[in-house]
PDB file of C-alpha atoms in Angstrom:
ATOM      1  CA  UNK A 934    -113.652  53.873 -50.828  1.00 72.00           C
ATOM      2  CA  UNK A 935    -115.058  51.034 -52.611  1.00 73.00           C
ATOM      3  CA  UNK A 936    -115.741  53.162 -55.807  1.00 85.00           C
ATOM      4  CA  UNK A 937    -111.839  53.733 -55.661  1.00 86.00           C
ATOM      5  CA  UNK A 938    -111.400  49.507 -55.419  1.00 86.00           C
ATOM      6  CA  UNK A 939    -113.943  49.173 -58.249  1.00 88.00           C
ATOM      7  CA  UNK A 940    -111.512  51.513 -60.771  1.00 87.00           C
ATOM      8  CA  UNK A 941    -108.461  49.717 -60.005  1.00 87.00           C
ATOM      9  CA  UNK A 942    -109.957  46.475 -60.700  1.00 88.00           C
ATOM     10  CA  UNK A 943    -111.236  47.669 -63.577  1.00 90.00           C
ATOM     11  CA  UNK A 944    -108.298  49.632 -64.581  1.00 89.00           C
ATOM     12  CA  UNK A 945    -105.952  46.190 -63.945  1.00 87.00           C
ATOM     13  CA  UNK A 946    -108.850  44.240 -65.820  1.00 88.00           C
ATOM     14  CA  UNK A 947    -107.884  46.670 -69.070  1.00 91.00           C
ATOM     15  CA  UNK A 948    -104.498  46.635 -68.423  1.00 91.00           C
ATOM     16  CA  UNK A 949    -104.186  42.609 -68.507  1.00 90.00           C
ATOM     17  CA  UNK A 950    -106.608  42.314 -71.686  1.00 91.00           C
ATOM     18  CA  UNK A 951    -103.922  42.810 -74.391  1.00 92.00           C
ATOM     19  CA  UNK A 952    -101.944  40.367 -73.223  1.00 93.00           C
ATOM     20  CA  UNK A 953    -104.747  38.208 -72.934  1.00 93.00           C
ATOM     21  CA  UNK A 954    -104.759  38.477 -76.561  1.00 92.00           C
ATOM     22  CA  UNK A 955    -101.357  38.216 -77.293  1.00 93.00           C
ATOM     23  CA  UNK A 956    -101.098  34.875 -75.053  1.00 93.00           C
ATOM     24  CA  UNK A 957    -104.143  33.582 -77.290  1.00 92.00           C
ATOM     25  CA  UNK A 958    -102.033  34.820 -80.712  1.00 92.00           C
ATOM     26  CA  UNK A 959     -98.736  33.251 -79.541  1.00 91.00           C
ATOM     27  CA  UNK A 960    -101.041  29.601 -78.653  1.00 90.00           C
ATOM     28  CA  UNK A 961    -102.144  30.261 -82.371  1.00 88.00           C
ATOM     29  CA  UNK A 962     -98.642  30.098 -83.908  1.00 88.00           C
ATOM     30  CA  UNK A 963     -97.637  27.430 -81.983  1.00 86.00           C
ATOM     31  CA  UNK A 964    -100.136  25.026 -84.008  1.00 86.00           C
ATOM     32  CA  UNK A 965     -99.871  22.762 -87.149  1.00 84.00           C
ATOM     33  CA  UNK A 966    -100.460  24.862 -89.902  1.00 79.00           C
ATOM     34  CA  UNK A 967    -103.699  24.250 -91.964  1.00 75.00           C
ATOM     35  CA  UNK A 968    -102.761  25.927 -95.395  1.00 77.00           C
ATOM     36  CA  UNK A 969    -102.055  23.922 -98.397  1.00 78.00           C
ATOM     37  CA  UNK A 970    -100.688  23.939-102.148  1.00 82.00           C
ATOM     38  CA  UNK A 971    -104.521  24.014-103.480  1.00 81.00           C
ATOM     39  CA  UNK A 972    -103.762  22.992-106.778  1.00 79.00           C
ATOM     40  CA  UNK A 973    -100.838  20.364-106.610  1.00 86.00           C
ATOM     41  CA  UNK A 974    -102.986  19.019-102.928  1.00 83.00           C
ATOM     42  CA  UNK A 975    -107.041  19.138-102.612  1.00 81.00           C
ATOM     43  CA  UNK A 976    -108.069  19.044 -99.140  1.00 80.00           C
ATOM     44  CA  UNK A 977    -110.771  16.200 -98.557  1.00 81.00           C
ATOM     45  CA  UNK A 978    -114.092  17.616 -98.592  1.00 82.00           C
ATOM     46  CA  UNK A 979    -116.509  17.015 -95.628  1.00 82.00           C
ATOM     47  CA  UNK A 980    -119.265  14.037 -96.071  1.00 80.00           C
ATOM     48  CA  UNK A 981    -122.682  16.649 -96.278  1.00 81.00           C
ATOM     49  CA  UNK A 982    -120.667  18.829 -98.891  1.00 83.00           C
ATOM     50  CA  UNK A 983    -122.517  19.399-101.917  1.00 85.00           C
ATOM     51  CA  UNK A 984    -121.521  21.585-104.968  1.00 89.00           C
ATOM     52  CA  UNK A 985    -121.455  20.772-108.578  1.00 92.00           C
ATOM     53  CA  UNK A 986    -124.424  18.607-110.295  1.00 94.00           C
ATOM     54  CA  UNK A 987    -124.347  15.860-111.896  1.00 95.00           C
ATOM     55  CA  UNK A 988    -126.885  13.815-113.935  1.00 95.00           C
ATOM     56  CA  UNK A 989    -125.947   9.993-113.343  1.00 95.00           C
ATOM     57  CA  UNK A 990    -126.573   7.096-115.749  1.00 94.00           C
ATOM     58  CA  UNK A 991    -127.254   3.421-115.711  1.00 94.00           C
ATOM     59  CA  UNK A 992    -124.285   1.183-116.384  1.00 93.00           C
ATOM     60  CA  UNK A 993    -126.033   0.288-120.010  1.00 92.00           C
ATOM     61  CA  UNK A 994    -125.508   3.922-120.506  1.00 91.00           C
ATOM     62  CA  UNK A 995    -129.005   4.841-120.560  1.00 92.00           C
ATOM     63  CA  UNK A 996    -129.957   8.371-118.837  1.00 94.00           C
ATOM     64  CA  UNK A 997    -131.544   7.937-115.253  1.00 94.00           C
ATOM     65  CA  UNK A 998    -133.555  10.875-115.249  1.00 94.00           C
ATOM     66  CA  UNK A 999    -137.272   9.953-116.499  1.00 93.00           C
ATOM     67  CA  UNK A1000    -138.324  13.751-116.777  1.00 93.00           C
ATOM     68  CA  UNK A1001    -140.821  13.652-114.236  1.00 93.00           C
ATOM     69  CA  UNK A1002    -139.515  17.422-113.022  1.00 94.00           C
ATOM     70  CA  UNK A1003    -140.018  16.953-109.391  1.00 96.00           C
ATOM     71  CA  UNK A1004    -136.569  18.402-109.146  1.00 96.00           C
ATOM     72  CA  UNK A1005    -137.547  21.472-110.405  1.00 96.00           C
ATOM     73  CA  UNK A1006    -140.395  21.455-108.174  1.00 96.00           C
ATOM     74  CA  UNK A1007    -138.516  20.678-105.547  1.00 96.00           C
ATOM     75  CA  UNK A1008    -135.798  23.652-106.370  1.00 96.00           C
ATOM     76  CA  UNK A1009    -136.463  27.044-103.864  1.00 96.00           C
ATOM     77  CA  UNK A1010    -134.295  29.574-105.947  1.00 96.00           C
ATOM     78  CA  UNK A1011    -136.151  28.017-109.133  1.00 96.00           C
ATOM     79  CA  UNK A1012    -132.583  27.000-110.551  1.00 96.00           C
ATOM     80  CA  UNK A1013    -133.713  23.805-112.484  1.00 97.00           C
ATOM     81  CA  UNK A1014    -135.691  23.650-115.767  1.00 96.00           C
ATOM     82  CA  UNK A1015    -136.910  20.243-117.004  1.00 96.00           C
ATOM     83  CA  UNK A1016    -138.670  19.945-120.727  1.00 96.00           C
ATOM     84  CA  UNK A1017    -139.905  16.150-121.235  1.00 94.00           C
ATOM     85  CA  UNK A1018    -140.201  14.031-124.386  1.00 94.00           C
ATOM     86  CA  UNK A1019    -141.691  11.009-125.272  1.00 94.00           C
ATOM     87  CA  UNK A1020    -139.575   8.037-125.327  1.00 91.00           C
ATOM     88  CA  UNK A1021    -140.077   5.745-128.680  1.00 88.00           C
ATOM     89  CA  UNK A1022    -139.153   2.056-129.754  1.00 87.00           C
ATOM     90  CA  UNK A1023    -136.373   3.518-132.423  1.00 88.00           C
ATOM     91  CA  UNK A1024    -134.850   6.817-130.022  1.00 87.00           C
ATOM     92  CA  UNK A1025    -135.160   5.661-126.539  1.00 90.00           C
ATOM     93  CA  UNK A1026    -132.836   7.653-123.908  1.00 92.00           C
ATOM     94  CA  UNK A1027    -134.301   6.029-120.168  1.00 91.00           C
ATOM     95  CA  UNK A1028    -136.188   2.922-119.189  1.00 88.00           C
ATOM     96  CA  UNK A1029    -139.037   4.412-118.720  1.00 84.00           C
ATOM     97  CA  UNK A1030    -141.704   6.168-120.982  1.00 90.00           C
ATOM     98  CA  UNK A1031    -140.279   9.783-120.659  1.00 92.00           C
ATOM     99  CA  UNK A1032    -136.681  11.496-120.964  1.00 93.00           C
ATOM    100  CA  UNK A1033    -135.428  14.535-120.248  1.00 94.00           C
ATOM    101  CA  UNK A1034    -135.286  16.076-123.593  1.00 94.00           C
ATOM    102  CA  UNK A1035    -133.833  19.801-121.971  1.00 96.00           C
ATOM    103  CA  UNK A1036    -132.311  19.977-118.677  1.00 96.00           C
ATOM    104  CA  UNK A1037    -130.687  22.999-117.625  1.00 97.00           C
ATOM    105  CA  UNK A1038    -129.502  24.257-113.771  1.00 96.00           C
ATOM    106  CA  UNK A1039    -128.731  28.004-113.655  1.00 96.00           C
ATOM    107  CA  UNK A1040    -125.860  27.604-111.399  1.00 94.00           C
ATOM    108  CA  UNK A1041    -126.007  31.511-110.566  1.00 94.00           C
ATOM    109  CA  UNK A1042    -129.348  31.086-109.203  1.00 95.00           C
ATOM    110  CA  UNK A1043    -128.665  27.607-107.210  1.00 94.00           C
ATOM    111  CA  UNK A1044    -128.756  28.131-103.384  1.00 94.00           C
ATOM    112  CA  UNK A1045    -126.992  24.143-103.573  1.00 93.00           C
ATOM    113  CA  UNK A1046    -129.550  23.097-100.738  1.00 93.00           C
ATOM    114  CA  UNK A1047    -129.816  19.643-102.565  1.00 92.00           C
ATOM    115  CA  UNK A1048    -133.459  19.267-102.451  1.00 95.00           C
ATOM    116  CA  UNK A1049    -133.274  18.112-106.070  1.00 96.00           C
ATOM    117  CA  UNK A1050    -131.357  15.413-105.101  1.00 95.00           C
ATOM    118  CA  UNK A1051    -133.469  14.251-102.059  1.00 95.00           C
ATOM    119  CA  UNK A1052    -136.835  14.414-104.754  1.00 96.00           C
ATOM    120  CA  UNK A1053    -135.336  12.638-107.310  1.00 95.00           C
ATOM    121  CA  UNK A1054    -136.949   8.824-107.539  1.00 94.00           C
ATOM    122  CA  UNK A1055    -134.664   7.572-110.201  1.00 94.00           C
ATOM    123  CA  UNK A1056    -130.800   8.917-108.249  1.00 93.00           C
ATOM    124  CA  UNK A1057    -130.276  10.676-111.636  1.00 95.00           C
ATOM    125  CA  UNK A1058    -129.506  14.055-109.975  1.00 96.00           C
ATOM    126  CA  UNK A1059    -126.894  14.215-107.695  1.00 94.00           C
ATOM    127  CA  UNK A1060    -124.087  16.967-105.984  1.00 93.00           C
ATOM    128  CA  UNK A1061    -120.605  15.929-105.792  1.00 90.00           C
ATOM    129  CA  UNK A1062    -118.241  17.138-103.826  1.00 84.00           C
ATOM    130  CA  UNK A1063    -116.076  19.584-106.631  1.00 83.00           C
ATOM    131  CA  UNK A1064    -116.298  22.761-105.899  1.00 84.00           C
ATOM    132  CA  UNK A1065    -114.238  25.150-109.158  1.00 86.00           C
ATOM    133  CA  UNK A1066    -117.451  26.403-109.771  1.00 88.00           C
ATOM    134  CA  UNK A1067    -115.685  30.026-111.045  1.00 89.00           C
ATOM    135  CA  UNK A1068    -116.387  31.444-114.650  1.00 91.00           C
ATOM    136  CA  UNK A1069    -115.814  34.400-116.882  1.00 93.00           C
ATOM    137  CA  UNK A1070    -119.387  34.916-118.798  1.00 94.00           C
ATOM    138  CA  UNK A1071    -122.636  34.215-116.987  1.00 93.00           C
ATOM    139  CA  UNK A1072    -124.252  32.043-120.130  1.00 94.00           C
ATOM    140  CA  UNK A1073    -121.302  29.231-118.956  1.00 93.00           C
ATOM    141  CA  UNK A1074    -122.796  28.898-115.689  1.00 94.00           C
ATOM    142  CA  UNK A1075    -126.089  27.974-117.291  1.00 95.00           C
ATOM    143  CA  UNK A1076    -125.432  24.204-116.935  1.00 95.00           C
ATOM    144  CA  UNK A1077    -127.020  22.207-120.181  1.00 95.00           C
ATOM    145  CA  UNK A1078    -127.898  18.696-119.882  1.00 95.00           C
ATOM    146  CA  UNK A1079    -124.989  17.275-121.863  1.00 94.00           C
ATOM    147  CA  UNK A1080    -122.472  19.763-119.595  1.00 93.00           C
ATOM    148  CA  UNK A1081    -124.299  17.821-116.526  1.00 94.00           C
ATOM    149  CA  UNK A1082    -124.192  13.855-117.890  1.00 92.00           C
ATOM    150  CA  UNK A1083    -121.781  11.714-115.877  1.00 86.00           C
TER     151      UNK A1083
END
């Protein structure tokens, strides 16, 4: 007899279950709705986001990035590539001794963990919060240094 009570508890258990659901859905519709124009209206982004790079620069205009590649080191997906030069008396791009004379992120290989951001010393590399990332040809997503100068 109690294997008959056990079915019809589980038989009202499986009955009950789709409106279960449907309660849940008609809860749902009753809320403020969350969808926006995207283009016209940009929805804040959250504090930690982090998407597109950006190299920074002093306010004199001068590049913050030294070339000391520890971003590159720094990089898991090996995203970043970082080819110093020598700074002189007549050309001189940063304060200090060394520039950056190539800087390139391959944006299809960038996981956008921003440990490049955390190892630079200088702030010069940083991820801001836009995120139209989207392209037609691969070679644009191969950011160049002057793409990534702020």
């Amino acid at each position: 007899m109690a294997d008959f009570w056990d079915d019809v508890r589980q038989i009202a258990k499986e009955v009950v279950a789709p409106f279960k659901g449907l309660a849940t859905v008609a809860a749902k519709l009753s809320e403020k709705k969350t969808t926006i124009s995207y283009p016209e209206f940009r929805r804040p982004m959250g504090v930690r986001s982090r998407w597109r790079h950006v190299l920074n620069r002093y306010d004199n205009g001068m590049e913050k990035c030294i070339g000391c590649s520890l971003c590159a080191g720094a990089c898991p997906s090996n995203a970043i590539l970082v080819v110093a030069d020598e700074n002189s008396n007549v050309a001189r791009f940063s304060p200090g001794e060394r520039y950056a004379r190539r800087y390139e992120i391959n944006m299809i290989r960038c996981i956008y963990c921003g440990f490049c951001q955390e190892a630079c010393p200088t702030g010069a590399i940083e991820l801001k919060d836009v995120f139209e990332l989207a392209s037609d040809t691969r070679k644009s997503l191969i950011y160049t240094k002057e793409m990534l100068l702020v």
